[in-house]
mmCIF file of C-alpha atoms in Angstrom:
data_model
loop_
_atom_site.group_PDB
_atom_site.id
_atom_site.type_symbol
_atom_site.label_atom_id
_atom_site.label_comp_id
_atom_site.label_asym_id
_atom_site.label_seq_id
_atom_site.Cartn_x
_atom_site.Cartn_y
_atom_site.Cartn_z
ATOM 1 C CA MET A 1 -7.969 68.908 -72.929
ATOM 2 C CA SER A 2 -11.576 68.484 -74.054
ATOM 3 C CA PHE A 3 -12.374 66.049 -76.828
ATOM 4 C CA ILE A 4 -15.992 67.236 -77.165
ATOM 5 C CA GLY A 5 -16.858 70.435 -79.036
ATOM 6 C CA TYR A 6 -18.294 72.050 -82.132
ATOM 7 C CA LYS A 7 -16.736 71.628 -85.569
ATOM 8 C CA LYS A 8 -18.358 73.351 -88.528
ATOM 9 C CA GLY A 9 -21.537 73.846 -86.544
ATOM 10 C CA LYS A 10 -21.901 70.210 -85.448
ATOM 11 C CA LEU A 11 -21.174 68.902 -81.957
ATOM 12 C CA HIS A 12 -18.383 66.325 -82.231
ATOM 13 C CA MET A 13 -16.858 63.764 -79.912
ATOM 14 C CA GLU A 14 -13.277 63.497 -81.115
ATOM 15 C CA ASN A 15 -13.780 63.311 -84.902
ATOM 16 C CA VAL A 16 -17.279 61.863 -84.901
ATOM 17 C CA PRO A 17 -20.326 64.126 -85.317
ATOM 18 C CA LEU A 18 -22.703 63.091 -82.554
ATOM 19 C CA ASP A 19 -25.756 63.212 -84.798
ATOM 20 C CA GLN A 20 -24.193 60.323 -86.740
ATOM 21 C CA ILE A 21 -24.302 58.140 -83.605
ATOM 22 C CA ALA A 22 -27.897 59.156 -82.901
ATOM 23 C CA GLU A 23 -28.914 58.284 -86.446
ATOM 24 C CA GLN A 24 -27.377 54.801 -86.139
ATOM 25 C CA TYR A 25 -28.437 53.862 -82.606
ATOM 26 C CA GLY A 26 -31.385 56.130 -81.890
ATOM 27 C CA THR A 27 -31.858 58.075 -78.687
ATOM 28 C CA PRO A 28 -31.326 58.161 -75.812
ATOM 29 C CA VAL A 29 -27.761 56.888 -76.215
ATOM 30 C CA TYR A 30 -24.617 57.317 -74.102
ATOM 31 C CA CYS A 31 -21.370 58.209 -75.881
ATOM 32 C CA TYR A 32 -17.842 58.132 -74.430
ATOM 33 C CA SER A 33 -14.531 59.479 -75.699
ATOM 34 C CA ALA A 34 -11.638 56.999 -75.490
ATOM 35 C CA GLU A 35 -9.142 59.861 -75.749
ATOM 36 C CA GLN A 36 -10.733 61.770 -72.891
ATOM 37 C CA LEU A 37 -10.695 58.652 -70.707
ATOM 38 C CA ALA A 38 -7.013 58.124 -71.470
ATOM 39 C CA ASP A 39 -6.204 61.807 -70.955
ATOM 40 C CA ASN A 40 -7.884 61.808 -67.542
ATOM 41 C CA PHE A 41 -6.104 58.640 -66.420
ATOM 42 C CA HIS A 42 -2.724 59.882 -67.631
ATOM 43 C CA ALA A 43 -3.229 63.082 -65.613
ATOM 44 C CA TYR A 44 -3.365 60.965 -62.435
ATOM 45 C CA GLN A 45 -0.337 58.956 -63.484
ATOM 46 C CA LYS A 46 1.708 62.068 -64.196
ATOM 47 C CA ALA A 47 0.753 63.771 -60.949
ATOM 48 C CA MET A 48 1.652 60.705 -58.896
ATOM 49 C CA LEU A 49 4.903 60.037 -60.759
ATOM 50 C CA ASP A 50 5.986 63.536 -59.839
ATOM 51 C CA VAL A 51 5.885 62.644 -56.125
ATOM 52 C CA MET A 52 6.693 58.929 -55.884
ATOM 53 C CA PRO A 53 8.073 55.997 -57.904
ATOM 54 C CA GLU A 54 5.734 54.022 -60.157
ATOM 55 C CA ASP A 55 6.038 50.863 -58.047
ATOM 56 C CA LYS A 56 4.836 52.726 -54.936
ATOM 57 C CA PHE A 57 1.281 53.485 -56.054
ATOM 58 C CA THR A 58 -1.684 51.791 -57.719
ATOM 59 C CA ILE A 59 -4.587 53.620 -59.350
ATOM 60 C CA CYS A 60 -7.709 51.462 -59.009
ATOM 61 C CA TYR A 61 -10.555 52.799 -61.155
ATOM 62 C CA ALA A 62 -13.804 52.957 -59.150
ATOM 63 C CA CYS A 63 -16.048 50.780 -61.293
ATOM 64 C CA LYS A 64 -19.236 52.095 -59.668
ATOM 65 C CA ALA A 65 -18.830 55.317 -61.651
ATOM 66 C CA ASN A 66 -19.265 53.419 -64.912
ATOM 67 C CA GLY A 67 -18.912 49.653 -64.980
ATOM 68 C CA ASN A 68 -18.951 49.050 -68.714
ATOM 69 C CA GLN A 69 -16.380 46.359 -69.497
ATOM 70 C CA ALA A 70 -15.010 48.268 -72.484
ATOM 71 C CA ILE A 71 -14.186 51.251 -70.277
ATOM 72 C CA ILE A 72 -12.615 49.030 -67.598
ATOM 73 C CA LYS A 73 -10.648 47.232 -70.334
ATOM 74 C CA LEU A 74 -9.386 50.488 -71.837
ATOM 75 C CA LEU A 75 -8.246 51.793 -68.462
ATOM 76 C CA GLY A 76 -6.720 48.428 -67.555
ATOM 77 C CA LYS A 77 -4.580 48.547 -70.689
ATOM 78 C CA LEU A 78 -3.327 51.955 -69.519
ATOM 79 C CA GLY A 79 -2.286 50.476 -66.164
ATOM 80 C CA ALA A 80 -5.362 50.860 -63.971
ATOM 81 C CA GLY A 81 -6.551 48.388 -61.409
ATOM 82 C CA ALA A 82 -10.134 48.227 -60.163
ATOM 83 C CA ASP A 83 -11.980 49.290 -57.030
ATOM 84 C CA VAL A 84 -15.121 47.153 -56.820
ATOM 85 C CA VAL A 85 -18.042 47.227 -54.390
ATOM 86 C CA SER A 86 -20.040 44.136 -55.361
ATOM 87 C CA ASN A 87 -19.782 40.635 -56.775
ATOM 88 C CA GLY A 88 -21.119 41.985 -60.062
ATOM 89 C CA GLU A 89 -18.427 44.650 -60.327
ATOM 90 C CA MET A 90 -15.778 42.087 -59.407
ATOM 91 C CA TYR A 91 -17.058 39.789 -62.154
ATOM 92 C CA ARG A 92 -17.040 42.627 -64.679
ATOM 93 C CA ALA A 93 -13.511 43.671 -63.735
ATOM 94 C CA PHE A 94 -12.174 40.126 -64.047
ATOM 95 C CA LYS A 95 -13.921 39.718 -67.417
ATOM 96 C CA ALA A 96 -12.352 42.985 -68.563
ATOM 97 C CA GLY A 97 -8.894 41.613 -67.758
ATOM 98 C CA ILE A 98 -8.067 43.307 -64.453
ATOM 99 C CA LYS A 99 -5.640 41.165 -62.454
ATOM 100 C CA ALA A 100 -6.520 40.123 -58.910
ATOM 101 C CA LYS A 101 -3.404 41.794 -57.535
ATOM 102 C CA LYS A 102 -4.662 45.154 -58.805
ATOM 103 C CA MET A 103 -8.155 44.831 -57.354
ATOM 104 C CA VAL A 104 -9.518 46.338 -54.139
ATOM 105 C CA PHE A 105 -12.893 45.307 -52.688
ATOM 106 C CA SER A 106 -14.698 48.118 -50.857
ATOM 107 C CA GLY A 107 -18.252 48.599 -49.609
ATOM 108 C CA VAL A 108 -20.139 48.541 -46.340
ATOM 109 C CA GLY A 109 -22.401 45.539 -46.983
ATOM 110 C CA LYS A 110 -20.299 42.714 -48.407
ATOM 111 C CA THR A 111 -21.989 39.323 -48.379
ATOM 112 C CA GLU A 112 -20.387 36.015 -47.469
ATOM 113 C CA ALA A 113 -20.520 34.910 -51.125
ATOM 114 C CA GLU A 114 -18.864 38.144 -52.292
ATOM 115 C CA LEU A 115 -16.097 37.870 -49.719
ATOM 116 C CA ALA A 116 -15.530 34.224 -50.610
ATOM 117 C CA ARG A 117 -15.025 35.172 -54.265
ATOM 118 C CA ALA A 118 -12.516 37.870 -53.340
ATOM 119 C CA ILE A 119 -10.625 35.546 -50.988
ATOM 120 C CA LYS A 120 -10.492 32.629 -53.447
ATOM 121 C CA ASN A 121 -9.077 34.962 -56.093
ATOM 122 C CA ASP A 122 -6.389 36.411 -53.781
ATOM 123 C CA ILE A 123 -7.224 40.013 -54.616
ATOM 124 C CA LEU A 124 -4.898 42.802 -53.560
ATOM 125 C CA GLN A 125 -6.913 43.990 -50.579
ATOM 126 C CA ILE A 126 -10.289 43.923 -48.862
ATOM 127 C CA ASN A 127 -11.249 47.191 -47.207
ATOM 128 C CA VAL A 128 -13.006 46.138 -44.004
ATOM 129 C CA GLU A 129 -15.861 48.339 -42.771
ATOM 130 C CA SER A 130 -16.980 46.676 -39.522
ATOM 131 C CA GLU A 131 -16.004 44.189 -36.829
ATOM 132 C CA SER A 132 -18.752 41.876 -38.087
ATOM 133 C CA GLU A 133 -17.199 41.868 -41.542
ATOM 134 C CA LEU A 134 -13.769 41.215 -40.033
ATOM 135 C CA ASN A 135 -15.127 38.099 -38.326
ATOM 136 C CA MET A 136 -16.712 36.889 -41.561
ATOM 137 C CA ILE A 137 -13.497 37.356 -43.561
ATOM 138 C CA SER A 138 -11.468 35.461 -40.991
ATOM 139 C CA ALA A 139 -13.888 32.518 -40.999
ATOM 140 C CA ILE A 140 -13.894 32.281 -44.801
ATOM 141 C CA ALA A 141 -10.128 32.686 -45.115
ATOM 142 C CA MET A 142 -9.469 29.910 -42.585
ATOM 143 C CA LYS A 143 -11.926 27.621 -44.364
ATOM 144 C CA GLU A 144 -10.108 28.286 -47.657
ATOM 145 C CA HIS A 145 -6.659 28.006 -45.992
ATOM 146 C CA LYS A 146 -5.821 31.520 -47.197
ATOM 147 C CA GLN A 147 -4.061 34.548 -45.746
ATOM 148 C CA ILE A 148 -5.926 37.575 -47.041
ATOM 149 C CA HIS A 149 -4.559 41.123 -46.962
ATOM 150 C CA ILE A 150 -6.966 43.558 -45.376
ATOM 151 C CA ALA A 151 -7.142 47.243 -44.630
ATOM 152 C CA LEU A 152 -9.462 48.835 -42.125
ATOM 153 C CA ARG A 153 -11.484 51.569 -43.755
ATOM 154 C CA VAL A 154 -11.557 54.234 -41.111
ATOM 155 C CA ASN A 155 -14.067 57.031 -40.766
ATOM 156 C CA PRO A 156 -11.990 60.119 -39.881
ATOM 157 C CA ASP A 157 -15.039 62.306 -39.083
ATOM 158 C CA VAL A 158 -14.090 64.882 -41.716
ATOM 159 C CA ASP A 159 -16.893 66.794 -43.418
ATOM 160 C CA ALA A 160 -16.293 66.854 -47.176
ATOM 161 C CA LYS A 161 -18.770 69.774 -47.450
ATOM 162 C CA THR A 162 -20.475 68.261 -50.488
ATOM 163 C CA HIS A 163 -24.075 67.169 -51.057
ATOM 164 C CA ALA A 164 -25.365 65.316 -47.986
ATOM 165 C CA LYS A 165 -26.180 62.232 -50.057
ATOM 166 C CA ILE A 166 -22.605 61.734 -51.290
ATOM 167 C CA THR A 167 -20.559 62.463 -48.179
ATOM 168 C CA THR A 168 -19.121 59.369 -46.488
ATOM 169 C CA GLY A 169 -16.516 60.515 -43.987
ATOM 170 C CA THR A 170 -18.412 61.905 -41.012
ATOM 171 C CA SER A 171 -19.447 60.094 -37.858
ATOM 172 C CA GLU A 172 -23.085 60.231 -39.017
ATOM 173 C CA ASN A 173 -22.353 58.142 -42.129
ATOM 174 C CA LYS A 174 -22.660 54.369 -42.339
ATOM 175 C CA PHE A 175 -19.212 53.971 -43.891
ATOM 176 C CA GLY A 176 -15.981 52.947 -42.227
ATOM 177 C CA ILE A 177 -14.820 52.244 -38.684
ATOM 178 C CA ASP A 178 -14.547 55.095 -36.196
ATOM 179 C CA ILE A 179 -10.904 56.117 -36.386
ATOM 180 C CA LYS A 180 -10.669 56.037 -32.571
ATOM 181 C CA ALA A 181 -11.759 52.376 -32.553
ATOM 182 C CA ALA A 182 -9.246 51.299 -35.198
ATOM 183 C CA PRO A 183 -6.256 50.461 -32.919
ATOM 184 C CA ALA A 184 -8.287 47.990 -30.839
ATOM 185 C CA LEU A 185 -9.695 46.366 -33.969
ATOM 186 C CA TYR A 186 -6.193 46.044 -35.441
ATOM 187 C CA ARG A 187 -5.077 44.240 -32.299
ATOM 188 C CA LYS A 188 -7.968 41.836 -32.710
ATOM 189 C CA ALA A 189 -7.257 41.334 -36.438
ATOM 190 C CA ARG A 190 -3.633 40.423 -35.752
ATOM 191 C CA GLU A 191 -4.779 37.570 -33.522
ATOM 192 C CA MET A 192 -7.373 36.201 -35.945
ATOM 193 C CA GLY A 193 -6.716 33.387 -38.380
ATOM 194 C CA GLY A 194 -6.523 33.988 -42.121
ATOM 195 C CA LEU A 195 -5.908 37.718 -41.848
ATOM 196 C CA THR A 196 -2.889 39.823 -42.730
ATOM 197 C CA PRO A 197 -3.812 43.343 -41.606
ATOM 198 C CA THR A 198 -1.426 45.632 -43.474
ATOM 199 C CA GLY A 199 -3.441 48.645 -44.595
ATOM 200 C CA VAL A 200 -5.441 51.692 -43.646
ATOM 201 C CA ALA A 201 -8.125 52.951 -46.028
ATOM 202 C CA VAL A 202 -10.171 56.144 -46.106
ATOM 203 C CA HIS A 203 -12.773 57.662 -48.441
ATOM 204 C CA ILE A 204 -14.569 60.807 -47.301
ATOM 205 C CA GLY A 205 -17.033 61.371 -50.118
ATOM 206 C CA SER A 206 -17.619 62.253 -53.727
ATOM 207 C CA GLN A 207 -17.399 65.384 -55.876
ATOM 208 C CA LEU A 208 -14.860 67.166 -53.650
ATOM 209 C CA THR A 209 -13.469 70.284 -55.303
ATOM 210 C CA ASP A 210 -11.808 71.680 -52.159
ATOM 211 C CA LEU A 211 -8.556 70.034 -51.059
ATOM 212 C CA ALA A 212 -8.857 71.135 -47.416
ATOM 213 C CA PRO A 213 -10.972 68.105 -46.345
ATOM 214 C CA TYR A 214 -8.443 65.803 -48.025
ATOM 215 C CA GLU A 215 -5.593 67.442 -46.151
ATOM 216 C CA GLU A 216 -7.376 66.992 -42.825
ATOM 217 C CA ALA A 217 -8.309 63.367 -43.574
ATOM 218 C CA PHE A 218 -4.781 62.498 -44.750
ATOM 219 C CA LYS A 219 -3.278 63.990 -41.574
ATOM 220 C CA ARG A 220 -5.609 61.929 -39.385
ATOM 221 C CA VAL A 221 -4.795 58.775 -41.347
ATOM 222 C CA ALA A 222 -1.055 59.451 -41.104
ATOM 223 C CA ALA A 223 -1.332 59.921 -37.336
ATOM 224 C CA LEU A 224 -3.215 56.621 -37.108
ATOM 225 C CA VAL A 225 -0.506 54.795 -39.085
ATOM 226 C CA VAL A 226 2.123 56.111 -36.673
ATOM 227 C CA GLU A 227 0.027 55.011 -33.702
ATOM 228 C CA LEU A 228 -0.569 51.556 -35.172
ATOM 229 C CA ARG A 229 3.126 51.043 -35.841
ATOM 230 C CA LEU A 230 3.946 51.990 -32.268
ATOM 231 C CA GLN A 231 1.676 49.090 -31.311
ATOM 232 C CA ASN A 232 3.765 46.727 -33.495
ATOM 233 C CA ASN A 233 1.345 46.632 -36.433
ATOM 234 C CA VAL A 234 3.003 46.321 -39.842
ATOM 235 C CA ILE A 235 1.314 48.916 -42.050
ATOM 236 C CA THR A 236 2.505 48.839 -45.659
ATOM 237 C CA VAL A 237 -0.495 50.226 -47.577
ATOM 238 C CA VAL A 238 -2.541 53.411 -47.318
ATOM 239 C CA ASP A 239 -5.648 53.537 -49.517
ATOM 240 C CA LEU A 240 -6.720 57.169 -49.947
ATOM 241 C CA GLY A 241 -9.952 56.439 -51.791
ATOM 242 C CA GLY A 242 -11.311 58.647 -54.542
ATOM 243 C CA GLY A 243 -13.897 61.378 -54.661
ATOM 244 C CA ILE A 244 -12.150 64.135 -56.615
ATOM 245 C CA GLY A 245 -14.765 66.399 -58.123
ATOM 246 C CA ILE A 246 -15.132 67.671 -61.669
ATOM 247 C CA PRO A 247 -16.686 70.838 -63.125
ATOM 248 C CA TYR A 248 -20.369 70.424 -63.932
ATOM 249 C CA LYS A 249 -21.282 74.107 -63.918
ATOM 250 C CA ASP A 250 -18.867 76.666 -62.507
ATOM 251 C CA GLU A 251 -16.784 74.568 -60.099
ATOM 252 C CA ALA A 252 -13.037 75.078 -60.310
ATOM 253 C CA PRO A 253 -11.263 71.901 -61.449
ATOM 254 C CA VAL A 254 -9.106 70.201 -58.832
ATOM 255 C CA ASP A 255 -5.394 70.688 -59.377
ATOM 256 C CA LEU A 256 -4.063 67.106 -59.369
ATOM 257 C CA GLU A 257 -0.530 68.378 -58.824
ATOM 258 C CA ARG A 258 -1.635 70.048 -55.564
ATOM 259 C CA TYR A 259 -3.506 66.878 -54.593
ATOM 260 C CA ALA A 260 -0.380 64.804 -55.238
ATOM 261 C CA ALA A 261 1.666 67.318 -53.250
ATOM 262 C CA LEU A 262 -0.537 66.611 -50.219
ATOM 263 C CA ILE A 263 0.235 62.914 -50.631
ATOM 264 C CA ARG A 264 3.944 63.725 -50.952
ATOM 265 C CA ASP A 265 3.994 65.857 -47.823
ATOM 266 C CA ILE A 266 1.712 63.783 -45.570
ATOM 267 C CA ILE A 267 1.686 60.168 -46.767
ATOM 268 C CA VAL A 268 4.974 59.543 -48.612
ATOM 269 C CA PRO A 269 7.078 59.973 -45.405
ATOM 270 C CA LEU A 270 5.263 56.896 -44.037
ATOM 271 C CA ASN A 271 6.992 54.742 -46.694
ATOM 272 C CA VAL A 272 3.821 52.921 -47.736
ATOM 273 C CA HIS A 273 2.271 51.786 -51.005
ATOM 274 C CA VAL A 274 -0.484 54.261 -51.931
ATOM 275 C CA VAL A 275 -3.771 53.163 -53.497
ATOM 276 C CA LEU A 276 -6.062 55.684 -55.190
ATOM 277 C CA GLU A 277 -9.655 54.975 -56.254
ATOM 278 C CA PRO A 278 -10.736 57.674 -58.738
ATOM 279 C CA GLY A 279 -13.954 57.153 -60.666
ATOM 280 C CA ARG A 280 -15.926 60.284 -61.567
ATOM 281 C CA SER A 281 -12.770 62.257 -62.386
ATOM 282 C CA ILE A 282 -11.740 59.574 -64.895
ATOM 283 C CA VAL A 283 -15.005 59.013 -66.734
ATOM 284 C CA GLY A 284 -17.309 61.938 -65.898
ATOM 285 C CA ASN A 285 -16.399 64.473 -68.583
ATOM 286 C CA ALA A 286 -15.689 61.716 -71.111
ATOM 287 C CA GLY A 287 -19.383 60.967 -71.592
ATOM 288 C CA VAL A 288 -22.551 62.593 -72.913
ATOM 289 C CA LEU A 289 -26.161 61.449 -73.126
ATOM 290 C CA LEU A 290 -27.780 62.160 -76.494
ATOM 291 C CA THR A 291 -31.517 62.776 -76.463
ATOM 292 C CA ARG A 292 -34.162 64.182 -78.808
ATOM 293 C CA VAL A 293 -36.883 66.691 -78.086
ATOM 294 C CA LEU A 294 -40.214 64.876 -78.290
ATOM 295 C CA HIS A 295 -42.468 67.850 -77.702
ATOM 296 C CA VAL A 296 -42.337 71.569 -77.080
ATOM 297 C CA LYS A 297 -45.152 72.180 -74.626
ATOM 298 C CA GLU A 298 -46.717 75.508 -73.745
ATOM 299 C CA GLY A 299 -47.825 75.385 -70.108
ATOM 300 C CA TYR A 300 -49.410 78.093 -67.978
ATOM 301 C CA GLY A 301 -46.574 80.587 -67.704
ATOM 302 C CA LYS A 302 -44.073 77.844 -68.604
ATOM 303 C CA LYS A 303 -42.521 76.310 -71.671
ATOM 304 C CA PHE A 304 -41.271 72.745 -71.573
ATOM 305 C CA LEU A 305 -38.858 70.811 -73.737
ATOM 306 C CA ILE A 306 -39.907 67.202 -73.232
ATOM 307 C CA LEU A 307 -37.054 64.821 -74.022
ATOM 308 C CA ASP A 308 -36.960 61.112 -74.806
ATOM 309 C CA ALA A 309 -34.329 60.647 -72.056
ATOM 310 C CA GLY A 310 -35.653 60.532 -68.526
ATOM 311 C CA MET A 311 -34.624 60.145 -64.916
ATOM 312 C CA ASN A 312 -34.407 56.392 -65.476
ATOM 313 C CA ASP A 313 -31.577 57.071 -67.964
ATOM 314 C CA MET A 314 -29.857 59.757 -65.866
ATOM 315 C CA MET A 315 -30.781 59.841 -62.179
ATOM 316 C CA ARG A 316 -28.362 62.486 -60.890
ATOM 317 C CA PRO A 317 -30.559 65.582 -61.433
ATOM 318 C CA SER A 318 -33.588 64.052 -59.693
ATOM 319 C CA LEU A 319 -31.557 62.251 -57.018
ATOM 320 C CA TYR A 320 -29.027 64.952 -56.105
ATOM 321 C CA ASP A 321 -30.452 68.121 -57.708
ATOM 322 C CA ALA A 322 -27.338 67.827 -59.849
ATOM 323 C CA TYR A 323 -26.653 70.252 -62.682
ATOM 324 C CA HIS A 324 -25.721 69.024 -66.159
ATOM 325 C CA ALA A 325 -25.202 71.477 -68.997
ATOM 326 C CA ILE A 326 -27.220 70.736 -72.127
ATOM 327 C CA LEU A 327 -26.064 71.667 -75.627
ATOM 328 C CA THR A 328 -27.780 71.582 -78.992
ATOM 329 C CA CYS A 329 -25.973 69.231 -81.369
ATOM 330 C CA ASN A 330 -26.453 71.819 -84.107
ATOM 331 C CA GLU A 331 -24.609 74.898 -82.896
ATOM 332 C CA ALA A 332 -26.971 77.753 -82.145
ATOM 333 C CA PRO A 333 -26.137 81.171 -83.647
ATOM 334 C CA PRO A 334 -24.461 83.392 -81.023
ATOM 335 C CA LYS A 335 -27.200 86.013 -81.383
ATOM 336 C CA GLY A 336 -30.008 83.556 -82.062
ATOM 337 C CA ALA A 337 -33.349 83.699 -80.292
ATOM 338 C CA LYS A 338 -33.508 82.214 -76.802
ATOM 339 C CA THR A 339 -36.407 81.115 -74.643
ATOM 340 C CA GLN A 340 -36.793 80.036 -71.041
ATOM 341 C CA TYR A 341 -37.667 76.347 -70.714
ATOM 342 C CA ASP A 342 -37.973 73.633 -68.159
ATOM 343 C CA ILE A 343 -36.122 70.750 -69.825
ATOM 344 C CA VAL A 344 -37.774 67.565 -68.636
ATOM 345 C CA GLY A 345 -38.040 63.852 -69.297
ATOM 346 C CA PRO A 346 -41.033 61.630 -70.099
ATOM 347 C CA ILE A 347 -41.183 59.774 -66.759
ATOM 348 C CA CYS A 348 -44.358 59.964 -64.668
ATOM 349 C CA GLU A 349 -42.607 61.790 -61.822
ATOM 350 C CA THR A 350 -42.548 65.526 -61.147
ATOM 351 C CA SER A 351 -38.859 65.194 -60.245
ATOM 352 C CA ASP A 352 -37.997 64.116 -63.809
ATOM 353 C CA ILE A 353 -36.325 67.448 -64.584
ATOM 354 C CA PHE A 354 -32.917 68.062 -66.149
ATOM 355 C CA LEU A 355 -32.910 71.877 -66.100
ATOM 356 C CA LYS A 356 -35.433 74.271 -64.604
ATOM 357 C CA ASP A 357 -36.022 77.814 -65.906
ATOM 358 C CA ALA A 358 -33.126 77.430 -68.325
ATOM 359 C CA THR A 359 -32.420 80.160 -70.861
ATOM 360 C CA PHE A 360 -31.908 78.020 -73.955
ATOM 361 C CA PRO A 361 -31.776 78.461 -77.738
ATOM 362 C CA ARG A 362 -35.249 78.329 -79.268
ATOM 363 C CA THR A 363 -35.724 74.670 -80.030
ATOM 364 C CA ASP A 364 -38.195 72.607 -82.053
ATOM 365 C CA ALA A 365 -39.429 69.050 -81.647
ATOM 366 C CA GLY A 366 -36.962 66.576 -83.135
ATOM 367 C CA ALA A 367 -33.884 68.577 -82.187
ATOM 368 C CA LEU A 368 -30.924 66.521 -80.953
ATOM 369 C CA LEU A 369 -29.475 67.605 -77.601
ATOM 370 C CA SER A 370 -26.439 66.495 -75.618
ATOM 371 C CA ILE A 371 -26.567 66.229 -71.819
ATOM 372 C CA MET A 372 -22.969 66.924 -70.906
ATOM 373 C CA THR A 373 -20.583 65.403 -68.338
ATOM 374 C CA SER A 374 -22.706 62.259 -68.144
ATOM 375 C CA GLY A 375 -19.993 59.602 -68.112
ATOM 376 C CA ALA A 376 -20.093 59.004 -64.348
ATOM 377 C CA TYR A 377 -23.158 57.702 -62.506
ATOM 378 C CA GLY A 378 -25.250 57.987 -65.653
ATOM 379 C CA ALA A 379 -25.471 54.604 -67.330
ATOM 380 C CA SER A 380 -24.311 52.845 -64.146
ATOM 381 C CA MET A 381 -27.362 54.137 -62.209
ATOM 382 C CA SER A 382 -29.875 53.806 -65.038
ATOM 383 C CA ASN A 383 -32.883 51.545 -64.620
ATOM 384 C CA ASN A 384 -36.055 50.233 -66.219
ATOM 385 C CA TYR A 385 -38.572 52.436 -64.388
ATOM 386 C CA ASN A 386 -41.785 52.809 -66.404
ATOM 387 C CA SER A 387 -40.643 49.632 -68.219
ATOM 388 C CA ARG A 388 -38.262 51.695 -70.337
ATOM 389 C CA PRO A 389 -35.332 49.921 -72.005
ATOM 390 C CA LEU A 390 -31.784 50.862 -70.978
ATOM 391 C CA ALA A 391 -30.044 53.206 -73.391
ATOM 392 C CA PRO A 392 -27.214 51.777 -75.502
ATOM 393 C CA GLU A 393 -23.640 52.917 -74.922
ATOM 394 C CA VAL A 394 -21.108 53.806 -77.615
ATOM 395 C CA LEU A 395 -17.330 54.272 -77.410
ATOM 396 C CA VAL A 396 -15.701 56.773 -79.765
ATOM 397 C CA SER A 397 -12.063 56.635 -80.857
ATOM 398 C CA ASP A 398 -10.898 59.269 -83.326
ATOM 399 C CA ASP A 399 -13.272 58.920 -86.311
ATOM 400 C CA GLN A 400 -14.750 55.544 -85.445
ATOM 401 C CA PHE A 401 -17.339 54.375 -82.921
ATOM 402 C CA ASP A 402 -18.671 51.062 -81.707
ATOM 403 C CA VAL A 403 -21.517 49.992 -79.461
ATOM 404 C CA ILE A 404 -20.321 48.800 -76.029
ATOM 405 C CA ARG A 405 -23.776 48.141 -74.573
ATOM 406 C CA LYS A 406 -26.371 46.867 -77.010
ATOM 407 C CA PRO A 407 -29.741 48.597 -77.233
ATOM 408 C CA GLN A 408 -32.129 46.895 -74.849
ATOM 409 C CA LYS A 409 -35.467 45.777 -76.243
ATOM 410 C CA ILE A 410 -38.776 45.990 -74.419
ATOM 411 C CA GLU A 411 -38.873 42.196 -74.550
ATOM 412 C CA ASP A 412 -35.584 42.131 -72.612
ATOM 413 C CA VAL A 413 -37.187 44.248 -69.897
ATOM 414 C CA VAL A 414 -40.293 42.105 -69.375
ATOM 415 C CA ASN A 415 -39.189 38.559 -70.246
ATOM 416 C CA ASN A 416 -37.811 37.886 -66.772
ATOM 417 C CA ASP A 417 -41.294 38.275 -65.313
ATOM 418 C CA VAL A 418 -42.917 34.951 -64.402
ATOM 419 C CA ILE A 419 -46.692 34.447 -64.253
ATOM 420 C CA PRO A 420 -47.519 31.565 -61.878
ATOM 421 C CA ASP A 421 -49.567 28.693 -63.268
ATOM 422 C CA TRP A 422 -52.411 29.497 -60.907
ATOM 423 C CA LEU A 423 -52.807 32.889 -62.602
ATOM 424 C CA ALA A 424 -52.780 31.454 -66.114
#
């Protein structure tokens, strides 16, 4: 169900007209629907409950998709844990109330300080990505007199067939341990102090809308679990990662019931606890980025809509050539005049483009637009390039809304700069 649409000619999120948020907080501003977030999370819960008991799986929200504490808190209250990939995300998740026993620490470049924090807090599991990391965890755990549960994140060499910059499961990628090397590393882990190796983890990429790569990866993981058990390893957890795609343009939505059926057929017979790490598919379609048209520019053979939101606010189009639909917040007449525009941002980069050669309702300066499906990897990847303040974030629930990230001031952007005395 979508909680974003037109009502009486105005684009609404739940029961709030989006122009009301723009008037209060200015633009650009991110807006998220609490009901859509809950609806997306419940869809995972329902699909998994259809194939296994509630105590046999944990859904750990991938905080990298959107790390706002209010969103993590909301999902935590619904039963989610957290998948974190940095000390900062771990700190946010703890502050948002996520319990250590529902937290998984992933990522290829964990520092000693980050690992020490995870170990001291007795989190559910660390997903180990290299032999070097394994050695570091063992040393820290022994120093802290802890036994830490680990899983080896294996690279199954399965091509997710998505954008090259978001695939993680082939032998060319930096992520995970070659699946063929995993048995030897498990033998080593069993003999090391401070470690309780009980899991296998896998994550083959992001924005997958085809279940075939999942099926292949799950089969390879299941075969590895069988092999490891034959070597007297006690494997009780399989972490299947995240990566389920969402429709941005014309992609077919992933059928979560079919996804869960793969888990039922391939993983459930192993009698393990299953961890899932969805991110984009929880928060992606729950968010929009509101922006105003600054200028309508007539170029040579081109027309441009120049927005006040730029690639610093939303990096995906410039970084991945990603498509995001854009809607006018005042509904355009069905037979109204249309023009072809490049819809661009104000950043001093040619790549600061949201849509190119887009057939769009004729639009004037000052018009309020909504960049759709912006909840994932929008605010979380935003930055201060060109010394631009970060956009505020707002959470909508029914007919009310509240700021969940305060508007950043220019002073906030520059006040951390330090001019040495010798330059004064």
